[in-house]
XYZ file of C-alpha atoms in Angstrom:
224
model
C 14.811 57.389 -7.007
C 12.133 54.769 -6.283
C 11.588 54.267 -10.020
C 15.306 53.629 -10.572
C 15.394 51.071 -7.756
C 12.384 49.212 -9.178
C 13.950 49.250 -12.644
C 17.189 47.815 -11.251
C 15.320 44.973 -9.547
C 13.285 43.878 -12.562
C 16.022 41.940 -14.424
C 16.819 39.971 -11.268
C 13.150 39.164 -10.671
C 12.678 38.032 -14.268
C 15.680 35.753 -13.904
C 14.270 34.306 -10.691
C 10.862 33.737 -12.259
C 12.500 31.974 -15.195
C 14.570 29.777 -12.870
C 11.454 28.827 -10.917
C 9.657 28.007 -14.163
C 12.486 25.715 -15.289
C 12.609 23.941 -11.929
C 8.855 23.318 -12.129
C 9.095 22.073 -15.707
C 12.008 19.744 -15.017
C 11.198 16.053 -14.596
C 12.649 15.533 -11.126
C 15.376 17.422 -9.247
C 17.795 19.616 -11.177
C 21.107 21.128 -10.073
C 22.348 24.708 -10.380
C 24.962 24.059 -13.124
C 22.300 22.548 -15.403
C 20.053 25.572 -14.914
C 22.968 27.962 -15.446
C 23.846 26.293 -18.738
C 20.228 26.425 -19.880
C 19.870 30.121 -19.036
C 23.403 31.166 -20.026
C 23.950 32.594 -16.536
C 26.805 32.266 -14.072
C 26.180 29.385 -11.669
C 26.688 31.710 -8.680
C 23.818 33.883 -9.904
C 21.577 30.845 -10.292
C 22.438 29.591 -6.799
C 21.620 33.046 -5.384
C 18.135 32.899 -6.889
C 17.652 29.268 -5.870
C 18.519 30.148 -2.268
C 15.921 32.909 -2.356
C 13.308 30.547 -3.813
C 14.061 28.018 -1.063
C 13.565 30.732 1.555
C 10.214 31.569 -0.049
C 9.192 27.904 0.272
C 8.478 27.332 -3.433
C 11.632 25.264 -4.054
C 13.220 22.590 -1.846
C 16.772 21.248 -1.731
C 17.466 17.559 -2.201
C 20.441 15.340 -3.003
C 21.436 14.038 -6.423
C 23.530 10.906 -6.797
C 27.041 11.721 -8.051
C 27.726 10.993 -11.710
C 31.236 9.834 -10.836
C 33.527 9.819 -7.838
C 32.585 12.414 -5.242
C 29.905 13.552 -2.860
C 26.225 13.797 -3.842
C 25.280 17.043 -5.557
C 22.639 19.456 -4.337
C 19.487 19.368 -6.418
C 16.353 21.508 -6.400
C 12.737 20.498 -6.835
C 9.528 22.520 -6.944
C 7.433 22.204 -3.797
C 4.110 22.590 -5.592
C 3.693 18.791 -5.829
C 4.392 18.450 -2.102
C 1.752 20.869 -0.841
C -1.136 18.424 -1.159
C 0.877 15.733 0.607
C 1.780 18.118 3.418
C -1.841 19.132 3.899
C -2.989 15.510 3.862
C -0.419 14.559 6.475
C -1.451 17.452 8.711
C -5.087 16.373 8.493
C -4.111 12.801 9.326
C -2.259 13.975 12.412
C -5.514 15.463 13.710
C -7.870 12.663 12.688
C -5.988 9.422 13.313
C -6.729 9.177 17.007
C -6.698 10.737 20.437
C -3.512 9.034 21.680
C 0.031 8.781 20.347
C -0.086 4.975 20.180
C -3.374 4.966 18.293
C -2.122 7.525 15.764
C 1.120 5.565 15.282
C -0.641 2.256 14.627
C -3.128 3.785 12.233
C -0.453 5.762 10.378
C 1.684 2.636 9.886
C -1.347 0.728 8.621
C -2.152 3.549 6.195
C 1.459 3.519 4.968
C 1.288 -0.211 4.229
C -1.958 0.186 2.284
C -0.385 3.063 0.381
C 2.545 0.808 -0.520
C 0.155 -1.841 -1.838
C -1.455 0.683 -4.160
C 1.938 1.882 -5.390
C 3.207 -1.653 -5.978
C 0.029 -2.589 -7.850
C 0.787 0.089 -10.435
C 4.386 -0.978 -11.034
C 5.756 -3.571 -13.421
C 8.070 -5.697 -11.307
C 10.222 -8.619 -12.449
C 9.955 -11.773 -10.371
C 12.362 -11.945 -7.470
C 14.835 -14.796 -7.191
C 16.328 -15.825 -3.845
C 19.710 -14.385 -4.747
C 18.614 -10.867 -5.609
C 15.484 -10.187 -3.556
C 17.272 -7.880 -1.118
C 18.783 -5.730 -3.860
C 15.594 -5.664 -5.961
C 13.330 -4.654 -3.093
C 15.848 -2.061 -1.891
C 16.089 -0.573 -5.387
C 12.289 -0.465 -5.662
C 12.034 1.257 -2.281
C 14.697 3.815 -3.189
C 12.939 4.540 -6.499
C 9.579 5.151 -4.813
C 11.125 7.371 -2.158
C 12.973 9.275 -4.881
C 9.687 9.997 -6.689
C 8.280 11.279 -3.409
C 11.120 13.783 -3.019
C 13.146 12.155 -0.231
C 16.480 12.434 -2.059
C 17.489 8.793 -1.314
C 21.111 7.684 -1.445
C 22.060 4.000 -1.405
C 25.079 3.410 0.843
C 27.440 0.481 0.163
C 27.718 -1.975 3.037
C 29.896 -5.008 3.666
C 27.037 -6.812 5.407
C 25.357 -9.053 2.782
C 22.133 -9.212 4.822
C 21.301 -5.512 4.899
C 21.100 -2.404 2.727
C 21.116 1.214 3.877
C 19.299 4.157 2.284
C 20.063 7.687 3.426
C 17.038 9.993 3.064
C 18.204 13.584 2.671
C 14.969 15.514 2.073
C 11.787 14.488 3.857
C 8.920 16.298 2.065
C 7.020 16.691 5.358
C 9.965 17.358 7.662
C 8.124 19.934 9.774
C 5.181 17.617 10.386
C 7.431 14.603 11.077
C 9.403 16.601 13.636
C 6.240 17.821 15.368
C 4.246 14.564 15.066
C 6.645 11.639 14.471
C 3.869 9.221 15.451
C 2.178 10.286 12.204
C 4.803 11.426 9.691
C 7.533 8.912 10.570
C 5.069 6.085 11.260
C 3.416 6.630 7.871
C 6.786 6.376 6.145
C 7.765 3.337 8.228
C 4.579 1.601 7.143
C 5.245 2.561 3.537
C 8.779 1.194 3.796
C 7.568 -2.094 5.260
C 4.773 -2.372 2.705
C 7.132 -1.933 -0.233
C 9.135 -4.939 0.914
C 6.138 -7.196 0.322
C 5.057 -10.325 2.172
C 5.453 -13.070 -0.424
C 6.297 -16.255 1.521
C 8.273 -17.609 -1.456
C 11.056 -15.083 -0.904
C 13.181 -14.559 2.218
C 11.557 -12.426 4.898
C 12.675 -8.824 4.826
C 12.570 -6.430 7.730
C 12.556 -2.638 7.584
C 14.028 -0.123 10.000
C 13.588 3.642 9.912
C 15.801 5.880 12.037
C 14.422 9.421 11.754
C 16.417 12.613 12.206
C 19.865 11.181 12.818
C 20.806 14.666 11.633
C 18.475 17.676 11.197
C 18.018 16.862 7.500
C 18.848 13.161 7.404
C 16.924 9.959 8.127
C 18.206 6.415 7.675
C 16.204 3.522 6.225
C 17.509 -0.043 6.414
C 16.339 -3.164 4.610
C 17.384 -6.345 6.385
C 17.116 -9.946 5.186
C 16.459 -12.703 7.704
C 18.200 -16.063 7.358
């Protein structure tokens, strides 16, 4: 009886292993329909395995921008690239200082230095006064997308500000337990990506963490 049960489980496990392999090989997040088409499986079957992989902690959910009219789609990304970042952030939370204020200041400073290193490796067109807000917001969203935050740009009628919804913080557990480290690091990164060139209008960053259990809000604001 045990042998029959093990035999019945093997096809499902092979499917799950294959799904995990494809998620890891994919360049960025991938949704369930794309995986189902690749594997010639029903999308419900693929979602079942993806849910199990998320519970195991090897895959994380994120948001994909809609290709047309409609709500953002759910995407999946392998967590293997996030493990080093999570460990680093946990170490920082222990080593940055003995008080909350000291850890917050040092984490924000580290985030700004991190942003400088990222920006130094990017090819960026020169900003003009008319498009600096949109260009810097797009750059910020792109960097946060590469980090696994699942950013979503939200249209706004206010010409002086842009809003980015962050659906998937890669260190959510740490940020919830130590916001003076996780959230401060990301706030510093956000501010650093805006740059400090005096030739362009001053930009200000705001980060509102955990407006919902799995949602943070970043805002980029232009001063007059």
